Each structure stands twice: as structure tokens, then as C-alpha cells.
């Protein structure tokens, strides 16, 4: 009996090992880790449209299913008399490969999975066409401007993805040998929300293989400029420490200035001035940042630029006062209208994410060296303890003036004029 149980368990384990080894390395579309998901669930969930299997069939997303079919019909109108068969046939051989891209298995049948690839993929292709190539937007779907903004955000949520090779194939059907037009147009959709996003990249058959999905496409092209890459070299000894809040640094004489860098990540510290490019904080910023950050966590390469940038900003911002200071300096453009809300966003956005700031390590060391200089430290202490309000400074001047008068009176009393 014991031998039979042993054999059964061994067989079961062997089957699981074989299944794991054959597909695990192919996974490119994962679920958000629970520790990150629980911090802000809504930041990772689509509100209008499902793409891929993870949110397929959710009640609040069903309304868009009919519009996926409508968009497919519009796309077919651009293909010189083709029927849906041209898309179905092109993706039929990709079903197994595409299914293996998802880390969480689903019970969707092969037929339904293939239909999902066609409808979801063609919706994205037609959306790009409407926004850029013929500029004739569907009035029914986009009659409310905010709907488009939310759909675009849904398209780059970490769990709401199609394998990129599926889209690449569809791009080729619509515009053979002009696939990069779709890539460039899609990247342009996020240029305002992601300052410095490189939108004119060119991919070929080999380089496109490294792109996992649309969010990965965006992440991989949101990079710092070369100048900052050189400036932000890691310290030779590898040591670094976090910096103090913006108000504390200001008390030490460090000034803040809106940077003129080309990308969000172009932070510089020169001659006691910390330069940071302008950051626009809107209702969608937290969701956008969180999904890029979780995408970075699944990448082996360092640095993870947005993770480290938000960690740097988390150091600078401890309260609404720090946000107010950075807004006054033109560094933060607060569309939320609440400084405390912005502070909370930055303080929570890297919760349960490994703290790393290697890319800005040298800048942190330079800032700390300036702050810890003896004279600057004394000024900071004096400002913090005695001159933290305008009235405190006025009181100090009044007291100093009275002391001066007292000294003069005493002097004239001891040494009267003859």
C-alpha cells in the first residue's frame, strides 16, 4: 500500500515538474504580487475595457465587448475587402504560445481564446488608427473625453495585456512593412503623462522579440537622457544614504529649481541647487506609476528608473508642506488640488517595493555632504528652531534691537559724555 502511494505521489510530482519546465520560462504576463496589490487594488484594475484573460467577463467591463466587435468591423473596412478570416488565420497558430505567456492558467477554450486575441488585438489597432492615422474617432465610444483617457490607462495596466507578438502580427496585416508606425503612434499617446518617453524608436524582426506587451513597450522607452546617465554614476565605494525632506534641505540653504532636463528622471545637483523636472500629478498618475513600477520589479536589469525616482521623491516629501514648497518652485504641478494627497501618494507608492536609489546615489551623497557641512547645519538648526515663521524672525529682530539699545544705554551711563 505504501509503495502504491509513493508511486502515485512521485508520478504526480513528475507531471507537475514537466508542466512547469515546459511553460514557466515562457511567462511574460503576470499577476500583480499580493503585497503590492493590497496597497491600492484599484490602481491595477481596468475600469472600462478588459484586454487578455485576467479580467475577461467582469460585469463592469462587458459593455465594451460589443464595441470590440464594432471596431473589428471598422478595421476590416480598411483592408481592401478582407473578412475576419484574415485575422483569425494569422493568429490561429499563436494560440498555444500566447496562452503560455500568462502565468495564471485559465479555463478558456481554444476557440474563445483565439476570438479574444482577435477582438482585443484588433480593438487596439483600430484605436490607434482612429487617433492618429485618419483622426476620425468613434463618436459613440468617445463622446465623453474622459472615456478615452481611461481606456488608454486600461491598455497599460500590468495585468491587462496581450502578448506583443500578437499585436505585431496584426500591425503587419494592416500595414505590411510599416509596423513601426503603430508602435510610434501608441508611444505618442503617453508622451504628456511620461515626460521624455522616446516615441520615435524603430524595431525590427529581432529587436521586437524583447518586447513583452504594451506596458513593457512603454517602460522600455521611458529612460533618462545620456547626460544624466553619466552624471548619476554610482559612488566608487558603493555607499549611499537617503536624503532629508525638502523643507529640511531648504533650511540648510539648499535651493530647488525646476529642471530643464528632457525626461522625468533628469535630476541634477549643482552648486547647492537641486534641479528636478516638472512633475504633473493628476488622478491617473498613481495608477500609471504603480503599473510601471510593478513591471520594473519583474525585470532583472538595474536601475529601475521609475522605482528609484519615486523613492527619491518619497525622501523629499514627508508632508503637504514639502509638496507646497515644490509646487512653489515649479517642480510639482498639482492637479489634485490637495498637497496632502500628493504627499500620501509618494509616501505609499513604493510600499512593499525594495528600496533602491542607486541611480541617484551620487546625487544623494552630494546633497547630504552639503547638508552636513558645519555652517549649513548650524543655519538649518537656527532656522528650524528660531526662524520657522516670519513672526519668529520679527521677534528676533525686535529682541536684538532692544538688546542693542540696552547696551548703548549702559555704555552712556558708565561713560557719560562730558
C-alpha positions as a LaTeX table, in Angstrom:
\begin{tabular}{lrrr}
\hline
Residue & $x$ (\AA) & $y$ (\AA) & $z$ (\AA) \\
\hline
Unk1 & 0.00 & 0.00 & 0.00 \\
Unk2 & 2.82 & 2.34 & 0.95 \\
Unk3 & 4.63 & 1.60 & $-2.32$ \\
Unk4 & 1.48 & 2.39 & $-4.31$ \\
Unk5 & 1.08 & 5.75 & $-2.53$ \\
Unk6 & 4.76 & 6.53 & $-3.10$ \\
Unk7 & 4.47 & 5.73 & $-6.79$ \\
Unk8 & 1.31 & 7.83 & $-7.17$ \\
Unk9 & 2.86 & 10.85 & $-5.43$ \\
Unk10 & 6.09 & 10.57 & $-7.43$ \\
Unk11 & 4.13 & 10.39 & $-10.67$ \\
Unk12 & 2.09 & 13.44 & $-9.69$ \\
Unk13 & 5.22 & 15.42 & $-8.82$ \\
Unk14 & 6.95 & 14.41 & $-12.05$ \\
Unk15 & 3.96 & 15.55 & $-14.08$ \\
Unk16 & 3.94 & 18.90 & $-12.29$ \\
Unk17 & 7.68 & 19.33 & $-12.84$ \\
Unk18 & 7.34 & 18.59 & $-16.54$ \\
Unk19 & 4.45 & 21.01 & $-16.92$ \\
Unk20 & 6.38 & 23.68 & $-15.03$ \\
Unk21 & 9.59 & 23.30 & $-17.02$ \\
Unk22 & 7.77 & 23.44 & $-20.36$ \\
Unk23 & 5.88 & 26.71 & $-19.79$ \\
Unk24 & 7.29 & 28.63 & $-16.82$ \\
Unk25 & 10.11 & 30.23 & $-18.79$ \\
Unk26 & 7.60 & 31.47 & $-21.37$ \\
Unk27 & 5.58 & 33.54 & $-18.88$ \\
Unk28 & 5.66 & 37.26 & $-19.65$ \\
Unk29 & 2.28 & 38.46 & $-18.34$ \\
Unk30 & 1.94 & 38.02 & $-14.60$ \\
Unk31 & $-0.41$ & 38.85 & $-11.78$ \\
Unk32 & 0.48 & 41.78 & $-9.53$ \\
Unk33 & 2.11 & 40.40 & $-6.35$ \\
Unk34 & $-0.36$ & 40.37 & $-3.46$ \\
Unk35 & 1.73 & 42.66 & $-1.24$ \\
Unk36 & 1.65 & 45.37 & $-3.91$ \\
Unk37 & $-1.94$ & 44.75 & $-4.95$ \\
Unk38 & $-3.29$ & 45.17 & $-1.42$ \\
Unk39 & $-1.79$ & 48.65 & $-1.03$ \\
Unk40 & $-4.09$ & 50.01 & $-3.75$ \\
Unk41 & $-6.18$ & 47.43 & $-5.59$ \\
Unk42 & $-7.95$ & 49.89 & $-7.89$ \\
Unk43 & $-4.66$ & 51.12 & $-9.34$ \\
Unk44 & $-4.19$ & 47.77 & $-11.10$ \\
Unk45 & $-7.74$ & 47.01 & $-12.25$ \\
Unk46 & $-9.29$ & 48.16 & $-15.57$ \\
Unk47 & $-12.36$ & 50.36 & $-15.33$ \\
Unk48 & $-13.67$ & 50.27 & $-18.90$ \\
Unk49 & $-12.08$ & 47.57 & $-21.07$ \\
Unk50 & $-10.57$ & 44.14 & $-20.48$ \\
Unk51 & $-7.59$ & 43.04 & $-22.55$ \\
Unk52 & $-6.47$ & 39.44 & $-22.23$ \\
Unk53 & $-7.95$ & 36.72 & $-19.99$ \\
Unk54 & $-7.43$ & 38.01 & $-16.44$ \\
Unk55 & $-10.41$ & 40.41 & $-16.39$ \\
Unk56 & $-12.39$ & 38.86 & $-19.22$ \\
Unk57 & $-16.09$ & 38.56 & $-18.39$ \\
Unk58 & $-16.12$ & 41.00 & $-15.45$ \\
Unk59 & $-19.57$ & 42.57 & $-15.24$ \\
Unk60 & $-18.47$ & 46.21 & $-15.26$ \\
Unk61 & $-16.37$ & 45.62 & $-18.40$ \\
Unk62 & $-18.94$ & 43.78 & $-20.52$ \\
Unk63 & $-20.28$ & 46.96 & $-22.11$ \\
Unk64 & $-17.11$ & 47.29 & $-24.21$ \\
Unk65 & $-17.41$ & 43.81 & $-25.72$ \\
Unk66 & $-19.88$ & 44.97 & $-28.35$ \\
Unk67 & $-17.60$ & 47.89 & $-29.20$ \\
Unk68 & $-14.70$ & 45.49 & $-29.76$ \\
Unk69 & $-16.82$ & 43.86 & $-32.48$ \\
Unk70 & $-17.71$ & 47.28 & $-33.91$ \\
Unk71 & $-14.03$ & 48.26 & $-34.02$ \\
Unk72 & $-13.20$ & 44.99 & $-35.78$ \\
Unk73 & $-15.77$ & 45.87 & $-38.44$ \\
Unk74 & $-14.25$ & 49.33 & $-38.88$ \\
Unk75 & $-10.78$ & 47.81 & $-39.18$ \\
Unk76 & $-11.97$ & 45.35 & $-41.84$ \\
Unk77 & $-13.16$ & 48.34 & $-43.82$ \\
Unk78 & $-9.51$ & 49.36 & $-44.17$ \\
Unk79 & $-8.25$ & 46.02 & $-45.51$ \\
Unk80 & $-9.40$ & 46.03 & $-49.14$ \\
Unk81 & $-12.29$ & 43.62 & $-48.82$ \\
Unk82 & $-10.78$ & 41.17 & $-46.34$ \\
Unk83 & $-13.01$ & 39.30 & $-43.90$ \\
Unk84 & $-12.33$ & 38.45 & $-40.27$ \\
Unk85 & $-10.73$ & 35.24 & $-41.53$ \\
Unk86 & $-7.53$ & 37.10 & $-42.35$ \\
Unk87 & $-7.04$ & 37.93 & $-38.65$ \\
Unk88 & $-8.26$ & 34.58 & $-37.32$ \\
Unk89 & $-5.98$ & 32.63 & $-39.66$ \\
Unk90 & $-2.98$ & 34.79 & $-38.78$ \\
Unk91 & $-3.41$ & 34.24 & $-35.03$ \\
Unk92 & $-4.59$ & 30.62 & $-35.08$ \\
Unk93 & $-1.07$ & 29.25 & $-34.87$ \\
Unk94 & $-0.18$ & 31.59 & $-31.99$ \\
Unk95 & $-2.83$ & 30.44 & $-29.52$ \\
Unk96 & $-0.68$ & 28.00 & $-27.55$ \\
Unk97 & 2.31 & 30.35 & $-27.48$ \\
Unk98 & 0.09 & 33.24 & $-26.39$ \\
Unk99 & $-1.63$ & 31.16 & $-23.71$ \\
Unk100 & 1.74 & 30.18 & $-22.26$ \\
Unk101 & 2.62 & 33.86 & $-21.83$ \\
Unk102 & 0.16 & 34.12 & $-18.93$ \\
Unk103 & 1.43 & 32.97 & $-15.55$ \\
Unk104 & $-2.08$ & 32.15 & $-14.36$ \\
Unk105 & $-3.79$ & 29.43 & $-16.35$ \\
Unk106 & $-7.37$ & 29.89 & $-17.48$ \\
Unk107 & $-10.17$ & 27.54 & $-18.46$ \\
Unk108 & $-10.95$ & 29.49 & $-21.63$ \\
Unk109 & $-11.38$ & 27.14 & $-24.59$ \\
Unk110 & $-9.06$ & 27.38 & $-27.59$ \\
Unk111 & $-11.92$ & 28.80 & $-29.67$ \\
Unk112 & $-12.75$ & 31.52 & $-27.14$ \\
Unk113 & $-9.09$ & 32.29 & $-26.51$ \\
Unk114 & $-8.47$ & 32.81 & $-30.23$ \\
Unk115 & $-11.56$ & 35.02 & $-30.50$ \\
Unk116 & $-10.31$ & 37.06 & $-27.55$ \\
Unk117 & $-6.92$ & 37.58 & $-29.23$ \\
Unk118 & $-8.59$ & 38.75 & $-32.44$ \\
Unk119 & $-11.14$ & 41.10 & $-30.85$ \\
Unk120 & $-8.82$ & 42.60 & $-28.22$ \\
Unk121 & $-5.92$ & 42.97 & $-30.63$ \\
Unk122 & $-7.99$ & 44.49 & $-33.42$ \\
Unk123 & $-9.58$ & 46.95 & $-30.98$ \\
Unk124 & $-6.11$ & 48.28 & $-30.11$ \\
Unk125 & $-5.05$ & 48.51 & $-33.76$ \\
Unk126 & $-8.25$ & 50.31 & $-34.78$ \\
Unk127 & $-7.98$ & 52.67 & $-31.79$ \\
Unk128 & $-4.50$ & 53.75 & $-32.92$ \\
Unk129 & $-5.83$ & 54.17 & $-36.45$ \\
Unk130 & $-8.66$ & 56.42 & $-35.29$ \\
Unk131 & $-6.46$ & 58.57 & $-33.06$ \\
Unk132 & $-3.53$ & 59.11 & $-35.41$ \\
Unk133 & $-3.85$ & 57.75 & $-38.92$ \\
Unk134 & $-7.25$ & 59.01 & $-40.00$ \\
Unk135 & $-8.21$ & 61.14 & $-36.95$ \\
Unk136 & $-11.84$ & 60.08 & $-37.16$ \\
Unk137 & $-12.79$ & 58.99 & $-33.66$ \\
Unk138 & $-15.82$ & 56.86 & $-32.95$ \\
Unk139 & $-18.39$ & 59.25 & $-31.52$ \\
Unk140 & $-20.31$ & 56.59 & $-29.63$ \\
Unk141 & $-17.38$ & 55.36 & $-27.54$ \\
Unk142 & $-15.54$ & 58.65 & $-27.14$ \\
Unk143 & $-18.39$ & 61.13 & $-26.77$ \\
Unk144 & $-17.10$ & 61.69 & $-23.20$ \\
Unk145 & $-13.47$ & 62.84 & $-23.32$ \\
Unk146 & $-12.55$ & 61.17 & $-20.04$ \\
Unk147 & $-13.53$ & 57.78 & $-21.51$ \\
Unk148 & $-10.59$ & 57.88 & $-23.92$ \\
Unk149 & $-8.16$ & 58.80 & $-21.13$ \\
Unk150 & $-9.36$ & 55.89 & $-19.03$ \\
Unk151 & $-9.23$ & 53.42 & $-21.93$ \\
Unk152 & $-5.63$ & 54.43 & $-22.62$ \\
Unk153 & $-4.76$ & 53.84 & $-18.97$ \\
Unk154 & $-6.50$ & 50.46 & $-19.05$ \\
Unk155 & $-4.32$ & 49.48 & $-22.02$ \\
Unk156 & $-1.12$ & 49.76 & $-19.99$ \\
Unk157 & $-2.22$ & 48.07 & $-16.78$ \\
Unk158 & 0.15 & 45.27 & $-15.80$ \\
Unk159 & $-2.48$ & 42.51 & $-15.77$ \\
Unk160 & $-4.50$ & 43.81 & $-18.72$ \\
Unk161 & $-2.20$ & 42.81 & $-21.58$ \\
Unk162 & $-1.85$ & 40.82 & $-24.79$ \\
Unk163 & 1.49 & 39.33 & $-25.86$ \\
Unk164 & 3.16 & 41.90 & $-28.06$ \\
Unk165 & 3.87 & 39.43 & $-30.87$ \\
Unk166 & 0.08 & 39.19 & $-31.38$ \\
Unk167 & $-0.18$ & 42.94 & $-31.96$ \\
Unk168 & 2.95 & 42.93 & $-34.12$ \\
Unk169 & 1.30 & 40.35 & $-36.38$ \\
Unk170 & $-1.89$ & 42.42 & $-36.65$ \\
Unk171 & 0.10 & 45.58 & $-37.39$ \\
Unk172 & 1.69 & 43.75 & $-40.31$ \\
Unk173 & $-1.66$ & 42.72 & $-41.77$ \\
Unk174 & $-2.90$ & 46.31 & $-41.80$ \\
Unk175 & 0.34 & 47.96 & $-42.93$ \\
Unk176 & 2.88 & 45.48 & $-44.16$ \\
Unk177 & 6.47 & 46.66 & $-43.60$ \\
Unk178 & 5.14 & 49.68 & $-41.67$ \\
Unk179 & 4.60 & 48.14 & $-38.26$ \\
Unk180 & 6.69 & 50.80 & $-36.52$ \\
Unk181 & 4.07 & 53.41 & $-37.42$ \\
Unk182 & 1.70 & 51.75 & $-34.93$ \\
Unk183 & 4.45 & 51.47 & $-32.30$ \\
Unk184 & 5.37 & 55.15 & $-32.60$ \\
Unk185 & 1.74 & 56.27 & $-32.54$ \\
Unk186 & 1.00 & 54.25 & $-29.43$ \\
Unk187 & 4.00 & 55.70 & $-27.61$ \\
Unk188 & 2.92 & 59.24 & $-28.53$ \\
Unk189 & $-0.33$ & 58.66 & $-26.66$ \\
Unk190 & 1.62 & 58.75 & $-23.39$ \\
Unk191 & 4.16 & 61.47 & $-24.15$ \\
Unk192 & 2.46 & 64.07 & $-21.95$ \\
Unk193 & 1.98 & 61.77 & $-18.96$ \\
Unk194 & 5.51 & 60.37 & $-19.24$ \\
Unk195 & 7.94 & 63.25 & $-19.94$ \\
Unk196 & 10.86 & 62.15 & $-22.08$ \\
Unk197 & 9.22 & 58.99 & $-23.41$ \\
Unk198 & 11.07 & 58.03 & $-26.60$ \\
Unk199 & 8.43 & 57.82 & $-29.30$ \\
Unk200 & 10.46 & 57.51 & $-32.50$ \\
Unk201 & 12.09 & 54.15 & $-31.82$ \\
Unk202 & 12.47 & 51.66 & $-34.66$ \\
Unk203 & 12.10 & 47.92 & $-34.13$ \\
Unk204 & 12.96 & 45.12 & $-36.50$ \\
Unk205 & 12.10 & 41.43 & $-36.51$ \\
Unk206 & 14.82 & 40.60 & $-33.95$ \\
Unk207 & 14.64 & 43.56 & $-31.57$ \\
Unk208 & 10.86 & 43.35 & $-31.25$ \\
Unk209 & 11.20 & 39.91 & $-29.65$ \\
Unk210 & 12.35 & 41.54 & $-26.41$ \\
Unk211 & 9.09 & 43.50 & $-26.04$ \\
Unk212 & 6.64 & 41.53 & $-23.91$ \\
Unk213 & 3.49 & 43.67 & $-24.11$ \\
Unk214 & 2.33 & 47.30 & $-24.42$ \\
Unk215 & 3.25 & 48.26 & $-20.85$ \\
Unk216 & 6.70 & 46.77 & $-21.39$ \\
Unk217 & 6.99 & 48.78 & $-24.63$ \\
Unk218 & 6.28 & 51.98 & $-22.71$ \\
Unk219 & 8.56 & 51.07 & $-19.79$ \\
Unk220 & 11.45 & 50.18 & $-22.07$ \\
Unk221 & 11.36 & 53.57 & $-23.79$ \\
Unk222 & 10.97 & 55.78 & $-20.71$ \\
Unk223 & 14.61 & 56.41 & $-19.95$ \\
Unk224 & 16.85 & 59.21 & $-18.65$ \\
Unk225 & 18.96 & 61.28 & $-21.00$ \\
Unk226 & 22.58 & 60.35 & $-21.66$ \\
Unk227 & 23.83 & 63.43 & $-19.79$ \\
Unk228 & 22.12 & 62.35 & $-16.58$ \\
Unk229 & 23.22 & 58.74 & $-17.04$ \\
Unk230 & 26.81 & 59.99 & $-16.97$ \\
Unk231 & 26.22 & 62.40 & $-14.08$ \\
Unk232 & 24.42 & 59.84 & $-11.94$ \\
Unk233 & 27.20 & 57.30 & $-11.84$ \\
Unk234 & 27.29 & 55.22 & $-8.68$ \\
Unk235 & 29.85 & 56.15 & $-5.98$ \\
Unk236 & 33.07 & 54.17 & $-6.22$ \\
Unk237 & 32.72 & 52.84 & $-2.68$ \\
Unk238 & 29.11 & 51.83 & $-3.34$ \\
Unk239 & 27.90 & 53.70 & $-0.25$ \\
Unk240 & 24.90 & 55.99 & $-0.24$ \\
Unk241 & 22.20 & 57.18 & 2.14 \\
Unk242 & 18.75 & 58.69 & 1.78 \\
Unk243 & 18.28 & 62.45 & 1.84 \\
Unk244 & 16.15 & 64.65 & 4.09 \\
Unk245 & 12.84 & 66.28 & 3.26 \\
Unk246 & 12.56 & 69.31 & 1.01 \\
Unk247 & 11.78 & 71.69 & 3.88 \\
Unk248 & 14.77 & 70.45 & 5.89 \\
Unk249 & 17.07 & 70.83 & 2.89 \\
Unk250 & 15.78 & 74.34 & 2.29 \\
Unk251 & 16.56 & 75.24 & 5.91 \\
Unk252 & 20.15 & 74.16 & 5.25 \\
Unk253 & 20.39 & 76.57 & 2.33 \\
Unk254 & 19.75 & 74.11 & $-0.49$ \\
Unk255 & 17.65 & 75.68 & $-3.22$ \\
Unk256 & 15.15 & 73.97 & $-5.52$ \\
Unk257 & 14.69 & 74.69 & $-9.19$ \\
Unk258 & 12.55 & 73.28 & $-11.97$ \\
Unk259 & 14.99 & 71.33 & $-14.10$ \\
Unk260 & 15.28 & 71.72 & $-17.84$ \\
Unk261 & 16.02 & 68.04 & $-18.43$ \\
Unk262 & 14.50 & 66.11 & $-21.28$ \\
Unk263 & 12.95 & 63.38 & $-19.14$ \\
Unk264 & 11.32 & 62.94 & $-15.75$ \\
Unk265 & 14.45 & 61.24 & $-14.45$ \\
Unk266 & 16.88 & 64.10 & $-15.19$ \\
Unk267 & 17.60 & 65.18 & $-11.60$ \\
Unk268 & 20.76 & 67.24 & $-11.05$ \\
Unk269 & 22.51 & 68.80 & $-8.02$ \\
Unk270 & 24.91 & 71.64 & $-8.77$ \\
Unk271 & 26.25 & 74.47 & $-6.61$ \\
Unk272 & 23.74 & 73.88 & $-3.84$ \\
Unk273 & 20.77 & 73.77 & $-6.24$ \\
Unk274 & 18.65 & 70.63 & $-6.65$ \\
Unk275 & 17.10 & 70.61 & $-10.13$ \\
Unk276 & 14.09 & 68.36 & $-10.74$ \\
Unk277 & 11.99 & 68.33 & $-13.93$ \\
Unk278 & 8.35 & 69.33 & $-13.55$ \\
Unk279 & 6.02 & 66.52 & $-12.45$ \\
Unk280 & 2.32 & 66.76 & $-13.21$ \\
Unk281 & 0.21 & 64.89 & $-10.66$ \\
Unk282 & $-3.31$ & 64.01 & $-11.85$ \\
Unk283 & $-5.98$ & 61.44 & $-10.99$ \\
Unk284 & $-4.29$ & 58.83 & $-13.19$ \\
Unk285 & $-0.69$ & 59.39 & $-12.05$ \\
Unk286 & $-0.68$ & 56.90 & $-9.20$ \\
Unk287 & $-2.13$ & 54.09 & $-11.32$ \\
Unk288 & 0.31 & 54.82 & $-14.15$ \\
Unk289 & 3.32 & 54.91 & $-11.82$ \\
Unk290 & 2.29 & 51.80 & $-9.89$ \\
Unk291 & 1.91 & 49.69 & $-13.02$ \\
Unk292 & 5.25 & 50.79 & $-14.46$ \\
Unk293 & 6.88 & 50.12 & $-11.08$ \\
Unk294 & 5.47 & 46.59 & $-10.82$ \\
Unk295 & 6.62 & 45.98 & $-14.40$ \\
Unk296 & 10.12 & 47.07 & $-13.37$ \\
Unk297 & 10.09 & 44.62 & $-10.46$ \\
Unk298 & 9.84 & 41.74 & $-12.92$ \\
Unk299 & 12.90 & 42.94 & $-14.83$ \\
Unk300 & 16.40 & 41.77 & $-13.96$ \\
Unk301 & 18.15 & 44.90 & $-15.15$ \\
Unk302 & 19.13 & 47.80 & $-12.91$ \\
Unk303 & 18.48 & 50.59 & $-12.46$ \\
Unk304 & 14.72 & 50.54 & $-12.27$ \\
Unk305 & 14.26 & 54.17 & $-13.19$ \\
Unk306 & 10.72 & 54.97 & $-12.03$ \\
Unk307 & 11.08 & 52.92 & $-8.84$ \\
Unk308 & 14.20 & 54.87 & $-7.93$ \\
Unk309 & 12.72 & 58.22 & $-8.97$ \\
Unk310 & 9.65 & 57.73 & $-6.78$ \\
Unk311 & 11.87 & 56.59 & $-3.90$ \\
Unk312 & 13.89 & 59.79 & $-4.30$ \\
Unk313 & 10.69 & 61.87 & $-4.27$ \\
Unk314 & 9.43 & 59.94 & $-1.24$ \\
Unk315 & 12.55 & 61.10 & 0.61 \\
Unk316 & 11.90 & 64.72 & $-0.34$ \\
Unk317 & 8.21 & 64.62 & 0.55 \\
Unk318 & 7.12 & 63.87 & 4.10 \\
Unk319 & 4.11 & 66.16 & 4.34 \\
Unk320 & 1.97 & 68.65 & 2.50 \\
Unk321 & 4.48 & 71.38 & 3.39 \\
Unk322 & 7.11 & 69.68 & 1.24 \\
Unk323 & 4.63 & 69.45 & $-1.64$ \\
Unk324 & 3.73 & 73.12 & $-1.20$ \\
Unk325 & 7.42 & 74.06 & $-1.39$ \\
Unk326 & 7.99 & 72.00 & $-4.55$ \\
Unk327 & 4.84 & 73.45 & $-6.13$ \\
Unk328 & 6.08 & 76.96 & $-5.35$ \\
Unk329 & 9.37 & 76.14 & $-7.08$ \\
Unk330 & 7.55 & 74.91 & $-10.19$ \\
Unk331 & 8.64 & 71.29 & $-9.72$ \\
Unk332 & 5.21 & 69.83 & $-8.96$ \\
Unk333 & 2.07 & 70.74 & $-10.87$ \\
Unk334 & $-0.70$ & 69.56 & $-8.57$ \\
Unk335 & $-3.92$ & 68.77 & $-10.45$ \\
Unk336 & $-5.30$ & 67.01 & $-7.38$ \\
Unk337 & $-5.61$ & 70.34 & $-5.59$ \\
Unk338 & $-4.60$ & 68.80 & $-2.26$ \\
Unk339 & $-0.97$ & 68.87 & $-1.13$ \\
Unk340 & $-1.52$ & 66.18 & 1.50 \\
Unk341 & $-2.97$ & 63.83 & $-1.16$ \\
Unk342 & 0.20 & 64.20 & $-3.24$ \\
Unk343 & 2.35 & 63.57 & $-0.17$ \\
Unk344 & 0.36 & 60.44 & 0.66 \\
Unk345 & 0.72 & 59.17 & $-2.91$ \\
Unk346 & 4.52 & 59.42 & $-2.88$ \\
Unk347 & 4.78 & 58.05 & 0.68 \\
Unk348 & 2.78 & 54.92 & $-0.23$ \\
Unk349 & 3.71 & 54.28 & $-3.83$ \\
Unk350 & 6.82 & 52.24 & $-3.03$ \\
Unk351 & 5.29 & 50.35 & $-0.08$ \\
Unk352 & 6.40 & 46.70 & $-0.21$ \\
Unk353 & 8.82 & 47.54 & $-3.03$ \\
Unk354 & 12.52 & 47.03 & $-2.39$ \\
Unk355 & 14.12 & 50.39 & $-1.58$ \\
Unk356 & 16.84 & 51.24 & $-4.05$ \\
Unk357 & 18.17 & 54.56 & $-5.21$ \\
Unk358 & 21.41 & 53.52 & $-6.89$ \\
Unk359 & 20.81 & 55.66 & $-9.95$ \\
Unk360 & 20.65 & 58.77 & $-7.75$ \\
Unk361 & 23.24 & 57.56 & $-5.22$ \\
Unk362 & 25.87 & 60.15 & $-6.13$ \\
Unk363 & 23.29 & 62.94 & $-6.09$ \\
Unk364 & 22.12 & 61.81 & $-2.63$ \\
Unk365 & 25.70 & 61.78 & $-1.36$ \\
Unk366 & 26.35 & 65.27 & $-2.75$ \\
Unk367 & 23.15 & 66.63 & $-1.18$ \\
Unk368 & 23.96 & 65.03 & 2.17 \\
Unk369 & 27.51 & 66.36 & 2.08 \\
Unk370 & 26.18 & 69.87 & 1.52 \\
Unk371 & 23.56 & 69.47 & 4.25 \\
Unk372 & 26.03 & 68.10 & 6.77 \\
Unk373 & 28.57 & 70.88 & 6.24 \\
Unk374 & 29.06 & 72.56 & 9.64 \\
Unk375 & 27.96 & 76.06 & 8.61 \\
Unk376 & 24.92 & 74.83 & 6.70 \\
Unk377 & 23.93 & 72.58 & 9.60 \\
Unk378 & 24.07 & 75.50 & 12.04 \\
Unk379 & 21.95 & 77.63 & 9.72 \\
Unk380 & 19.43 & 74.83 & 9.44 \\
Unk381 & 19.19 & 74.45 & 13.21 \\
Unk382 & 18.82 & 78.20 & 13.68 \\
Unk383 & 16.11 & 78.44 & 11.04 \\
Unk384 & 14.25 & 75.41 & 12.33 \\
Unk385 & 14.28 & 76.36 & 16.00 \\
Unk386 & 14.05 & 80.13 & 15.88 \\
Unk387 & 13.04 & 81.37 & 12.43 \\
Unk388 & 10.45 & 78.81 & 11.41 \\
Unk389 & 7.82 & 81.56 & 10.94 \\
Unk390 & 8.02 & 85.23 & 9.81 \\
Unk391 & 6.80 & 86.35 & 13.26 \\
Unk392 & 9.64 & 84.46 & 14.94 \\
Unk393 & 12.15 & 86.30 & 12.78 \\
Unk394 & 10.49 & 89.67 & 13.51 \\
Unk395 & 10.55 & 88.88 & 17.24 \\
Unk396 & 14.26 & 88.09 & 16.96 \\
Unk397 & 14.96 & 91.41 & 15.26 \\
Unk398 & 12.94 & 93.26 & 17.91 \\
Unk399 & 14.80 & 91.50 & 20.72 \\
Unk400 & 18.15 & 92.21 & 19.07 \\
Unk401 & 17.20 & 95.89 & 18.67 \\
Unk402 & 16.18 & 96.16 & 22.33 \\
Unk403 & 19.42 & 94.48 & 23.36 \\
Unk404 & 21.38 & 96.97 & 21.27 \\
Unk405 & 19.52 & 99.89 & 22.88 \\
Unk406 & 20.18 & 98.46 & 26.33 \\
Unk407 & 23.90 & 98.14 & 25.57 \\
Unk408 & 24.04 & 101.71 & 24.29 \\
Unk409 & 22.19 & 103.00 & 27.36 \\
Unk410 & 24.53 & 101.10 & 29.67 \\
Unk411 & 27.56 & 102.42 & 27.80 \\
Unk412 & 26.41 & 106.03 & 28.08 \\
Unk413 & 25.59 & 105.51 & 31.78 \\
Unk414 & 29.06 & 104.18 & 32.56 \\
Unk415 & 30.86 & 106.57 & 30.27 \\
Unk416 & 28.78 & 109.77 & 30.29 \\
Unk417 & 29.65 & 112.47 & 27.80 \\
Unk418 & 31.40 & 115.50 & 29.35 \\
\hline
\end{tabular}
